[in-house]
Every structure is written in structure tokens, then in C-alpha cells.
């Protein structure tokens, strides 16, 4: 008997599309809550999507609408050509691991996990084999004969995850599937789960607060804030081409250095004057001359107000025309975070390995034009990434 063979071929999956999906709770009350606001998300067959955002931004609401446990206020959810948002949950063929686990207390863990397959009349021996396989993967093979109230929160969470992963569904929705686990176990399981999802070509949307987890697991990440999808892109694009100031400051550890700045013109050269918190000049960076081709940043106007961003790991230390003063440095075991005062503004830099510098000492700094991100002052949308226009064909 070939373990798992036929399991994935049976499934006919297709694109899962969220089309302007909106959720308003208590719409008729005096305090309606718009939890999800016109979210567009086309998810490819077999794609792994991370839904990332702060508490209350609408992640669980989004998953529950896909699963059918919450109605859609407006918009449409489709699997392939099939509109599913008016179907009852049981007819959507979607598996979900809930934030609150939702295990059945009177059933042993083994029966909780095998429940959907037994209900769908899969042979008992096949279900037993699959339960063994998925619980081995998640390191809960030793609690299969216990009942939900008698196991730990981390074990309940993995049981709930196993109950979803074992299924044969069009889409898998995992709401913070590993939040209860310690970092070491999480890292091990993350790799195994990723392998499980990829091998079986499982279309997956998982929710997390943890950007490291999102980056490690997801093909693409949907960053949400205030019910609005801020950007839906690959982990690399989120870092290198953040769509707006929110994503730029949300993704990346330590966060991007961001300054209010204004454009100046000096002969045929443009540059930026970055400000400190009080609005005074902190430092200047020159942008490539007009002779440099391509130079789309020439669209910037003299005096234009912008936000300037630079990632800590793109700051070059010990070279360049800016002079700063080291204010702090923290060795984190594999890299050093260095606080530098530039004018009266603070710049955080990351150096690989141990960085030898005394607090209070001067340091030369370069901020290469290719590492600068420029955002519109008012809309906070990205204008340039490394001197390339932010708006390019997606
Ligand atoms: N049943 C409900 N009735 C009214 N408002 C709700 C309901 N469920 C959620 N909300 C509100 O909708 C917004 C989004 O909630 P949601 O649970 O989707 O957030 P989340 O991103 O999953 O947060 P967390 O990370 O804390 O789990 C919040 O403002 C929340 O208070
Ligand atoms: Mg939630």
C-alpha cells in the first residue's frame, strides 16, 4: 500500500479568489464595525499565503468568511468559477484550524483528528494510518487516546492543526496554528508543515502575528491593517518594494529607518534633507546626477516633502561622506545592532558579526542611493525604491 498515494490526485483544486470582500459586523447598530474592507486576493492553486497584521486587523474575520462561519457583507469568494460565499460551510470543502482550537471534548484526540475522514466514509484503516502520519509530523503521537480537556494548550493547538491538515480539501485555513509553541518546536514544525503543504499542493491561508513565520512559510504575504489589505506580495517584495510607509515600517527587524525629508536641488543634482524629530535638518543625501541613466527621480520637485526610508542592513559603516556618532551597540549572537546619531536624528544600522565601536566615537556612514526608499509625504505611498519608480507592472 502506498502511503498517501491518490490522496492529492483526487483533489480538484483551483484558484481561490477574494473579490472585494467586505465584513461589517452589526451593520444596523449604532456602532457598525468594518472588520474587512474590500479585500482583493487572488490565491493560486497550491499557493501558501500568510495573512499578517496586528491584533484586530481582520485576519480571523477573513478566514471565517472563506470557511463560511461568517457571512460576507459584500464582495465575492470563488473557487475557480464557483461562487462559494453563499454555500454553508460543510459544502465549501475548506478545512480550518481555529484560533480557539474548537476540539470536541467528548472525543479522544485520535477521533477528533480523524472525524471528517470517518464522516466522509473513508475506511477506518486508512484514517488510522493518516492520523498516525500527521500526528507523527506534529509530535503528538503520544496523546491520541487522551481527551481534549486533559492535554496542554500547545497539544490542543497541534491537534486542531492535525484535524485540518489530514483533510482532503480545496483550501486550508490555519488561524495562528503555532502561536502556543515554544520557538524551537515552532521552527522544527514550520519546516515540516511547509514540506507537507508543498508535497500535497495544498492551497493554504495561514494567519500569524509573526513575520519570521510568515516569511519562512509563505509564497506570498498579505499585510493587513485596519481591515484594509496594505500589500499582497512575495516576502522579498515586501522588504525591497514596500507599497507604503505602513508596510515599510511593519516588515523588517529592526524596522526601517524613516525620516521626514524634503527634496533640494543643487545645480543639476537632486538630494534629500532628512529631518530630526523637531523638524530640523539632520543630514543630507545626494541622489545620482541627471547624467545618471535612468534617473526617474528627476520627477521629484525642489522643495517636495517626502518620507525617506533606509533599511538598517543597507547602511554602510566606516565609509562615505556622512559623519555620525555611535550611541549604542548590541551584539545579538550573529549580528550587531548599532545606534548612531546623525545630526539629532537616530539611525539604526546592522553589522554582521561583532562590530567594534565605542559608544561616543565618530563613524563614517554611506547611505547608497540604491538603498533608499522614498514615499509621498501625504499619501505615504511608495514613490521610489532604490531610485526605481515604485509603480511598475505588478
Ligand atoms: N462577532 C463580532 N462582532 C463584532 N465585532 C467583531 C466580531 N468579531 C470581530 N470583530 C471585530 O472585528 C475586527 C477584526 O477582528 P478579527 O478577529 O478579524 O481580528 P484579528 O486580525 O484576527 O485579530 P487577532 O490577531 O487579535 O486574532 C476587530 O475590531 C474585532 O473587534
Ligand atoms: Mg484572530
Short mmCIF file of C-alpha atoms and ligand atoms in Angstrom, two decimals:
data_model
loop_
_atom_site.label_atom_id
_atom_site.label_comp_id
_atom_site.label_asym_id
_atom_site.label_seq_id
_atom_site.Cartn_x
_atom_site.Cartn_y
_atom_site.Cartn_z
CA UNK A 1 0.00 0.00 0.00
CA UNK A 2 1.46 3.35 -0.98
CA UNK A 3 1.04 5.81 1.84
CA UNK A 4 -0.93 8.85 0.74
CA UNK A 5 -0.95 7.91 -2.93
CA UNK A 6 -4.03 9.08 -4.74
CA UNK A 7 -4.75 11.45 -1.90
CA UNK A 8 -3.58 14.52 -3.71
CA UNK A 9 -4.55 13.47 -7.24
CA UNK A 10 -8.18 13.11 -6.16
CA UNK A 11 -8.42 16.72 -5.25
CA UNK A 12 -9.53 19.11 -7.97
CA UNK A 13 -8.25 22.45 -6.82
CA UNK A 14 -8.43 25.80 -8.48
CA UNK A 15 -7.72 29.40 -7.79
CA UNK A 16 -9.28 30.77 -4.60
CA UNK A 17 -10.32 34.36 -5.21
CA UNK A 18 -11.40 37.02 -2.75
CA UNK A 19 -13.06 39.73 -4.80
CA UNK A 20 -13.67 42.99 -2.94
CA UNK A 21 -14.62 41.05 0.19
CA UNK A 22 -16.02 43.18 3.00
CA UNK A 23 -17.21 42.32 6.51
CA UNK A 24 -19.25 44.76 8.56
CA UNK A 25 -20.30 43.47 11.99
CA UNK A 26 -23.53 44.83 13.46
CA UNK A 27 -24.30 46.84 10.31
CA UNK A 28 -27.65 48.08 11.60
CA UNK A 29 -26.45 49.06 15.04
CA UNK A 30 -25.18 52.45 16.08
CA UNK A 31 -21.62 51.09 16.09
CA UNK A 32 -21.02 49.02 12.98
CA UNK A 33 -17.51 47.58 12.75
CA UNK A 34 -15.89 47.32 9.33
CA UNK A 35 -13.52 44.45 10.07
CA UNK A 36 -12.54 43.70 6.45
CA UNK A 37 -12.73 46.37 3.79
CA UNK A 38 -12.84 45.47 0.08
CA UNK A 39 -10.06 42.90 0.15
CA UNK A 40 -8.93 41.55 -3.24
CA UNK A 41 -6.81 38.42 -3.05
CA UNK A 42 -6.35 36.00 -5.92
CA UNK A 43 -4.71 32.87 -4.48
CA UNK A 44 -3.14 30.38 -6.86
CA UNK A 45 -3.72 26.65 -6.81
CA UNK A 46 -1.31 25.18 -4.27
CA UNK A 47 -0.10 28.56 -3.11
CA UNK A 48 0.77 29.18 0.56
CA UNK A 49 -0.44 32.57 1.77
CA UNK A 50 0.45 34.23 5.06
CA UNK A 51 -2.03 36.71 6.49
CA UNK A 52 -0.02 39.06 8.64
CA UNK A 53 -1.12 42.02 10.72
CA UNK A 54 -1.63 43.36 14.20
CA UNK A 55 -4.39 42.26 16.55
CA UNK A 56 -7.85 43.25 15.38
CA UNK A 57 -6.84 43.98 11.77
CA UNK A 58 -9.35 41.47 10.35
CA UNK A 59 -7.35 38.25 9.84
CA UNK A 60 -9.72 35.85 11.59
CA UNK A 61 -12.75 37.55 10.03
CA UNK A 62 -11.21 36.99 6.59
CA UNK A 63 -10.60 33.28 7.26
CA UNK A 64 -14.06 32.77 8.75
CA UNK A 65 -15.68 34.30 5.68
CA UNK A 66 -13.73 31.94 3.42
CA UNK A 67 -14.74 28.97 5.58
CA UNK A 68 -18.37 30.12 5.79
CA UNK A 69 -18.63 30.73 9.52
CA UNK A 70 -19.21 34.41 8.92
CA UNK A 71 -21.32 35.90 6.13
CA UNK A 72 -19.77 38.20 3.55
CA UNK A 73 -21.27 41.72 3.75
CA UNK A 74 -20.32 42.49 0.16
CA UNK A 75 -17.99 41.07 -2.47
CA UNK A 76 -17.49 37.52 -3.61
CA UNK A 77 -15.40 34.46 -2.77
CA UNK A 78 -14.80 31.97 -5.58
CA UNK A 79 -13.04 28.66 -6.02
CA UNK A 80 -12.35 28.52 -9.72
CA UNK A 81 -15.60 29.62 -11.38
CA UNK A 82 -17.71 28.54 -8.41
CA UNK A 83 -19.02 31.28 -6.11
CA UNK A 84 -18.86 29.77 -2.63
CA UNK A 85 -19.82 32.58 -0.28
CA UNK A 86 -23.47 31.61 -0.16
CA UNK A 87 -22.80 27.93 0.49
CA UNK A 88 -22.98 26.52 4.02
CA UNK A 89 -19.54 25.69 5.49
CA UNK A 90 -19.97 21.94 5.00
CA UNK A 91 -20.38 22.38 1.25
CA UNK A 92 -17.33 24.55 0.68
CA UNK A 93 -14.77 21.79 1.02
CA UNK A 94 -12.50 24.02 3.08
CA UNK A 95 -10.61 22.82 6.17
CA UNK A 96 -9.97 25.22 9.02
CA UNK A 97 -7.86 25.13 12.17
CA UNK A 98 -9.46 27.61 14.55
CA UNK A 99 -7.75 30.18 16.72
CA UNK A 100 -9.61 28.69 19.71
CA UNK A 101 -8.96 25.05 18.56
CA UNK A 102 -12.66 24.00 18.78
CA UNK A 103 -11.90 20.35 19.55
CA UNK A 104 -14.84 18.11 20.51
CA UNK A 105 -14.38 17.49 24.26
CA UNK A 106 -16.10 14.07 24.41
CA UNK A 107 -13.93 12.61 21.62
CA UNK A 108 -10.42 11.27 22.05
CA UNK A 109 -7.76 13.22 20.16
CA UNK A 110 -7.48 10.37 17.66
CA UNK A 111 -11.20 10.64 16.86
CA UNK A 112 -11.15 14.41 16.78
CA UNK A 113 -8.43 14.31 14.14
CA UNK A 114 -9.98 11.55 12.07
CA UNK A 115 -13.52 12.90 12.41
CA UNK A 116 -14.03 14.46 8.95
CA UNK A 117 -12.50 11.49 7.11
CA UNK A 118 -14.61 8.96 9.05
CA UNK A 119 -17.71 11.07 8.42
CA UNK A 120 -16.88 11.01 4.70
CA UNK A 121 -16.73 7.22 4.93
CA UNK A 122 -13.02 6.73 4.41
CA UNK A 123 -12.01 3.19 5.50
CA UNK A 124 -11.01 3.04 9.18
CA UNK A 125 -7.59 1.58 8.42
CA UNK A 126 -6.77 4.39 6.02
CA UNK A 127 -7.92 7.01 8.55
CA UNK A 128 -5.81 5.38 11.28
CA UNK A 129 -2.76 5.47 9.01
CA UNK A 130 -3.28 9.12 8.13
CA UNK A 131 -3.82 10.03 11.79
CA UNK A 132 -0.52 8.34 12.62
CA UNK A 133 1.23 10.16 9.82
CA UNK A 134 0.01 13.66 10.65
CA UNK A 135 0.39 13.28 14.42
CA UNK A 136 3.92 11.97 13.97
CA UNK A 137 4.67 15.07 11.93
CA UNK A 138 3.33 17.34 14.69
CA UNK A 139 4.86 15.36 17.58
CA UNK A 140 1.54 14.48 19.25
CA UNK A 141 1.52 10.73 18.56
CA UNK A 142 1.63 10.04 22.33
CA UNK A 143 -1.66 11.74 23.26
CA UNK A 144 -4.03 10.14 20.76
CA UNK A 145 -6.06 8.31 23.41
CA UNK A 146 -6.49 11.32 25.69
CA UNK A 147 -9.39 13.78 25.73
CA UNK A 148 -9.05 17.50 24.82
CA UNK A 149 -9.52 18.90 28.35
CA UNK A 150 -6.66 16.74 29.63
CA UNK A 151 -3.93 18.00 27.30
CA UNK A 152 -1.92 21.22 27.21
CA UNK A 153 -2.79 24.26 25.12
CA UNK A 154 0.11 23.59 22.75
CA UNK A 155 -1.07 19.98 22.32
CA UNK A 156 -4.65 21.12 21.72
CA UNK A 157 -3.42 23.56 19.12
CA UNK A 158 -1.45 20.88 17.28
CA UNK A 159 -4.44 18.50 17.47
CA UNK A 160 -6.60 21.16 15.88
CA UNK A 161 -3.96 21.72 13.20
CA UNK A 162 -3.72 17.95 12.57
CA UNK A 163 -7.51 17.77 12.19
CA UNK A 164 -7.27 20.32 9.36
CA UNK A 165 -4.08 19.05 7.69
CA UNK A 166 -5.40 15.49 7.44
CA UNK A 167 -8.31 16.53 5.28
CA UNK A 168 -8.78 16.41 1.58
CA UNK A 169 -9.98 19.96 0.91
CA UNK A 170 -9.84 22.68 -1.73
CA UNK A 171 -8.30 25.11 0.72
CA UNK A 172 -6.73 25.01 4.18
CA UNK A 173 -7.23 27.89 6.59
CA UNK A 174 -4.97 27.92 9.62
CA UNK A 175 -5.57 30.60 12.24
CA UNK A 176 -2.34 31.17 14.20
CA UNK A 177 -1.56 27.45 14.04
CA UNK A 178 1.61 27.58 16.14
CA UNK A 179 1.16 30.53 18.48
CA UNK A 180 1.25 28.34 21.62
CA UNK A 181 4.51 26.58 20.85
CA UNK A 182 7.99 27.41 22.04
CA UNK A 183 10.33 28.87 19.40
CA UNK A 184 12.42 25.71 18.92
CA UNK A 185 9.45 23.41 18.29
CA UNK A 186 7.84 26.06 16.13
CA UNK A 187 10.90 26.25 13.91
CA UNK A 188 11.02 22.45 13.52
CA UNK A 189 7.30 22.14 12.79
CA UNK A 190 7.33 25.11 10.44
CA UNK A 191 9.75 23.29 8.15
CA UNK A 192 7.80 20.03 8.34
CA UNK A 193 4.43 21.69 7.73
CA UNK A 194 5.82 23.59 4.77
CA UNK A 195 7.05 20.35 3.30
CA UNK A 196 3.66 18.70 3.94
CA UNK A 197 1.78 21.54 2.22
CA UNK A 198 4.10 21.71 -0.77
CA UNK A 199 4.19 17.94 -1.35
CA UNK A 200 0.40 17.78 -1.34
CA UNK A 201 -0.01 21.04 -3.28
CA UNK A 202 -2.37 22.34 -0.60
CA UNK A 203 -3.79 25.82 -1.17
CA UNK A 204 -3.30 27.38 2.25
CA UNK A 205 -4.01 30.64 4.03
CA UNK A 206 -2.45 30.86 7.48
CA UNK A 207 -2.69 33.69 9.96
CA UNK A 208 0.22 34.85 12.03
CA UNK A 209 1.47 37.80 14.05
CA UNK A 210 5.00 36.61 13.50
CA UNK A 211 6.69 37.99 10.43
CA UNK A 212 9.55 35.49 10.63
CA UNK A 213 6.98 32.71 10.41
CA UNK A 214 5.17 34.42 7.54
CA UNK A 215 8.40 34.93 5.62
CA UNK A 216 9.58 31.36 6.25
CA UNK A 217 6.33 29.64 5.25
CA UNK A 218 4.54 31.79 2.70
CA UNK A 219 4.87 32.11 -1.05
CA UNK A 220 3.11 35.45 -0.71
CA UNK A 221 2.12 37.51 2.31
CA UNK A 222 -0.99 39.64 2.69
CA UNK A 223 -0.28 42.50 5.08
CA UNK A 224 -3.48 43.84 6.65
CA UNK A 225 -4.11 46.86 8.83
CA UNK A 226 -7.44 48.30 9.91
CA UNK A 227 -9.33 45.81 7.72
CA UNK A 228 -7.50 47.01 4.62
CA UNK A 229 -5.11 44.90 2.60
CA UNK A 230 -1.96 47.03 2.51
CA UNK A 231 0.08 44.83 0.19
CA UNK A 232 -0.08 41.30 -1.19
CA UNK A 233 3.36 40.29 -2.37
CA UNK A 234 6.29 37.93 -2.01
CA UNK A 235 8.37 38.24 1.17
CA UNK A 236 11.18 39.72 -0.89
CA UNK A 237 8.96 42.37 -2.48
CA UNK A 238 7.59 43.35 0.93
CA UNK A 239 11.14 44.04 2.04
CA UNK A 240 12.55 45.56 -1.13
CA UNK A 241 9.42 47.20 -2.57
CA UNK A 242 7.03 48.07 0.29
CA UNK A 243 3.92 49.67 -1.18
CA UNK A 244 3.56 52.27 1.53
CA UNK A 245 5.03 53.60 4.73
CA UNK A 246 2.96 51.22 6.87
CA UNK A 247 4.36 48.10 5.20
CA UNK A 248 7.85 49.59 5.17
CA UNK A 249 7.82 50.11 8.92
CA UNK A 250 5.87 46.92 9.75
CA UNK A 251 8.07 44.43 7.89
CA UNK A 252 11.72 44.04 8.84
CA UNK A 253 13.61 43.68 12.08
CA UNK A 254 14.98 46.05 13.20
CA UNK A 255 12.47 48.29 11.40
CA UNK A 256 13.35 50.56 8.51
CA UNK A 257 14.81 53.94 9.48
CA UNK A 258 12.27 56.54 8.36
CA UNK A 259 12.65 60.32 8.26
CA UNK A 260 10.55 63.18 7.06
CA UNK A 261 12.62 64.83 4.33
CA UNK A 262 12.50 67.45 1.62
CA UNK A 263 14.00 67.48 -1.84
CA UNK A 264 16.67 70.08 -2.67
CA UNK A 265 18.30 70.96 -5.95
CA UNK A 266 21.95 71.87 -6.16
CA UNK A 267 22.86 72.72 -9.75
CA UNK A 268 21.86 69.66 -11.72
CA UNK A 269 21.88 67.40 -8.68
CA UNK A 270 18.97 66.48 -6.51
CA UNK A 271 19.29 65.49 -2.92
CA UNK A 272 17.27 64.96 0.22
CA UNK A 273 17.41 66.80 3.51
CA UNK A 274 16.34 64.45 6.29
CA UNK A 275 14.89 65.95 9.43
CA UNK A 276 15.10 65.08 13.08
CA UNK A 277 12.00 64.78 15.29
CA UNK A 278 11.94 68.56 15.82
CA UNK A 279 11.87 69.19 12.06
CA UNK A 280 15.44 70.48 11.87
CA UNK A 281 17.97 69.32 9.30
CA UNK A 282 19.68 66.13 10.47
CA UNK A 283 21.64 65.03 7.39
CA UNK A 284 21.70 65.25 3.60
CA UNK A 285 21.97 62.57 0.97
CA UNK A 286 22.79 63.34 -2.65
CA UNK A 287 20.91 61.46 -5.37
CA UNK A 288 22.59 60.43 -8.63
CA UNK A 289 23.13 63.31 -11.11
CA UNK A 290 20.93 63.93 -14.12
CA UNK A 291 23.55 62.26 -16.30
CA UNK A 292 22.93 59.01 -14.48
CA UNK A 293 20.53 56.98 -16.57
CA UNK A 294 17.87 56.02 -15.82
CA UNK A 295 17.08 58.86 -13.44
CA UNK A 296 13.35 58.78 -12.92
CA UNK A 297 13.76 60.50 -9.58
CA UNK A 298 14.16 63.70 -11.59
CA UNK A 299 10.39 63.85 -11.27
CA UNK A 300 10.98 64.93 -7.68
CA UNK A 301 10.48 68.66 -7.31
CA UNK A 302 12.72 71.06 -5.48
CA UNK A 303 11.21 71.52 -2.01
CA UNK A 304 8.91 68.49 -2.28
CA UNK A 305 8.12 66.91 1.10
CA UNK A 306 8.63 63.14 1.28
CA UNK A 307 9.47 60.34 3.70
CA UNK A 308 12.89 58.79 3.33
CA UNK A 309 13.50 55.18 4.38
CA UNK A 310 16.62 53.07 4.63
CA UNK A 311 16.87 49.54 5.98
CA UNK A 312 19.35 49.06 8.82
CA UNK A 313 21.25 46.33 6.98
CA UNK A 314 21.76 48.59 3.94
CA UNK A 315 23.59 51.28 5.94
CA UNK A 316 27.30 51.13 5.09
CA UNK A 317 29.59 51.69 8.02
CA UNK A 318 33.13 53.02 8.03
CA UNK A 319 32.87 54.67 4.61
CA UNK A 320 31.09 57.55 2.92
CA UNK A 321 30.52 61.21 3.44
CA UNK A 322 28.21 61.29 6.44
CA UNK A 323 29.63 61.55 9.91
CA UNK A 324 27.68 60.10 12.81
CA UNK A 325 28.28 59.26 16.43
CA UNK A 326 27.81 55.79 17.87
CA UNK A 327 25.33 55.90 20.74
CA UNK A 328 24.76 52.20 21.40
CA UNK A 329 25.57 48.73 20.14
CA UNK A 330 24.02 45.37 20.93
CA UNK A 331 25.62 42.08 19.96
CA UNK A 332 22.84 39.58 19.28
CA UNK A 333 24.88 36.47 18.73
CA UNK A 334 25.14 36.70 14.96
CA UNK A 335 24.85 40.41 14.24
CA UNK A 336 25.24 43.75 15.94
CA UNK A 337 22.61 46.48 16.07
CA UNK A 338 24.23 49.88 16.23
CA UNK A 339 22.51 53.12 17.20
CA UNK A 340 24.04 56.16 15.52
CA UNK A 341 23.27 59.81 15.97
CA UNK A 342 23.23 61.73 12.68
CA UNK A 343 22.62 65.38 13.45
CA UNK A 344 19.90 64.97 16.05
CA UNK A 345 18.28 62.01 14.29
CA UNK A 346 18.77 58.38 15.23
CA UNK A 347 19.89 55.86 12.61
CA UNK A 348 19.93 52.12 13.34
CA UNK A 349 22.46 50.05 11.43
CA UNK A 350 23.07 46.31 11.41
CA UNK A 351 26.55 44.86 11.05
CA UNK A 352 27.27 41.19 10.57
CA UNK A 353 29.37 39.66 13.29
CA UNK A 354 30.80 41.68 16.12
CA UNK A 355 31.20 45.36 15.43
CA UNK A 356 33.98 47.10 17.32
CA UNK A 357 32.98 50.62 18.24
CA UNK A 358 32.91 52.56 21.43
CA UNK A 359 29.77 54.49 22.34
CA UNK A 360 30.59 58.14 21.72
CA UNK A 361 33.04 57.52 18.89
CA UNK A 362 32.65 59.04 15.42
CA UNK A 363 31.77 56.85 12.49
CA UNK A 364 31.65 57.41 8.73
CA UNK A 365 28.43 56.34 7.05
CA UNK A 366 27.25 55.87 3.49
CA UNK A 367 23.60 55.64 2.50
CA UNK A 368 23.83 54.44 -1.11
CA UNK A 369 21.12 55.84 -3.38
CA UNK A 370 20.23 52.29 -4.42
CA UNK A 371 19.20 51.53 -0.83
CA UNK A 372 16.87 54.49 -0.36
CA UNK A 373 13.08 54.25 -0.30
CA UNK A 374 11.12 57.43 -0.97
CA UNK A 375 7.43 57.79 -0.04
CA UNK A 376 4.92 60.52 -0.80
CA UNK A 377 4.53 62.77 2.21
CA UNK A 378 0.72 62.87 2.30
CA UNK A 379 -0.50 59.61 0.81
CA UNK A 380 2.51 57.70 2.26
CA UNK A 381 2.58 55.59 -0.89
CA UNK A 382 5.97 54.49 -2.22
CA UNK A 383 7.44 56.64 -4.99
CA UNK A 384 10.90 55.13 -5.47
CA UNK A 385 12.78 52.09 -4.30
CA UNK A 386 16.49 52.43 -4.89
CA UNK A 387 15.82 55.15 -7.47
CA UNK A 388 13.47 52.95 -9.46
CA UNK A 389 9.84 54.01 -9.71
CA UNK A 390 7.69 52.12 -7.21
CA UNK A 391 4.82 51.83 -9.67
CA UNK A 392 5.81 49.16 -12.09
CA UNK A 393 3.80 46.38 -13.58
CA UNK A 394 2.99 44.14 -10.60
N1 LIG B 1 -18.54 38.92 16.18
C1 LIG B 1 -18.07 40.17 16.14
N2 LIG B 1 -18.88 41.23 16.36
C2 LIG B 1 -18.42 42.48 16.32
N3 LIG B 1 -17.13 42.81 16.03
C3 LIG B 1 -16.29 41.80 15.79
C4 LIG B 1 -16.69 40.43 15.84
N4 LIG B 1 -15.61 39.66 15.57
C5 LIG B 1 -14.59 40.51 15.37
N5 LIG B 1 -14.97 41.80 15.50
C6 LIG B 1 -14.14 42.99 15.32
O1 LIG B 1 -13.63 42.97 14.02
C7 LIG B 1 -12.28 43.41 13.99
C8 LIG B 1 -11.40 42.32 13.39
O2 LIG B 1 -11.41 41.19 14.24
P1 LIG B 1 -10.62 39.85 13.87
O3 LIG B 1 -10.99 38.83 14.89
O4 LIG B 1 -10.87 39.53 12.45
O5 LIG B 1 -9.12 40.33 14.06
P2 LIG B 1 -7.73 39.52 14.00
O6 LIG B 1 -6.88 40.22 12.99
O7 LIG B 1 -7.97 38.08 13.82
O8 LIG B 1 -7.12 39.82 15.46
P3 LIG B 1 -6.24 38.87 16.46
O9 LIG B 1 -4.85 38.92 15.94
O10 LIG B 1 -6.39 39.57 17.76
O11 LIG B 1 -6.83 37.49 16.44
C9 LIG B 1 -11.93 43.77 15.41
O12 LIG B 1 -12.14 45.15 15.56
C10 LIG B 1 -12.94 42.99 16.22
O13 LIG B 1 -13.21 43.64 17.45
MG1 LIG B 2 -7.64 36.42 15.01
#
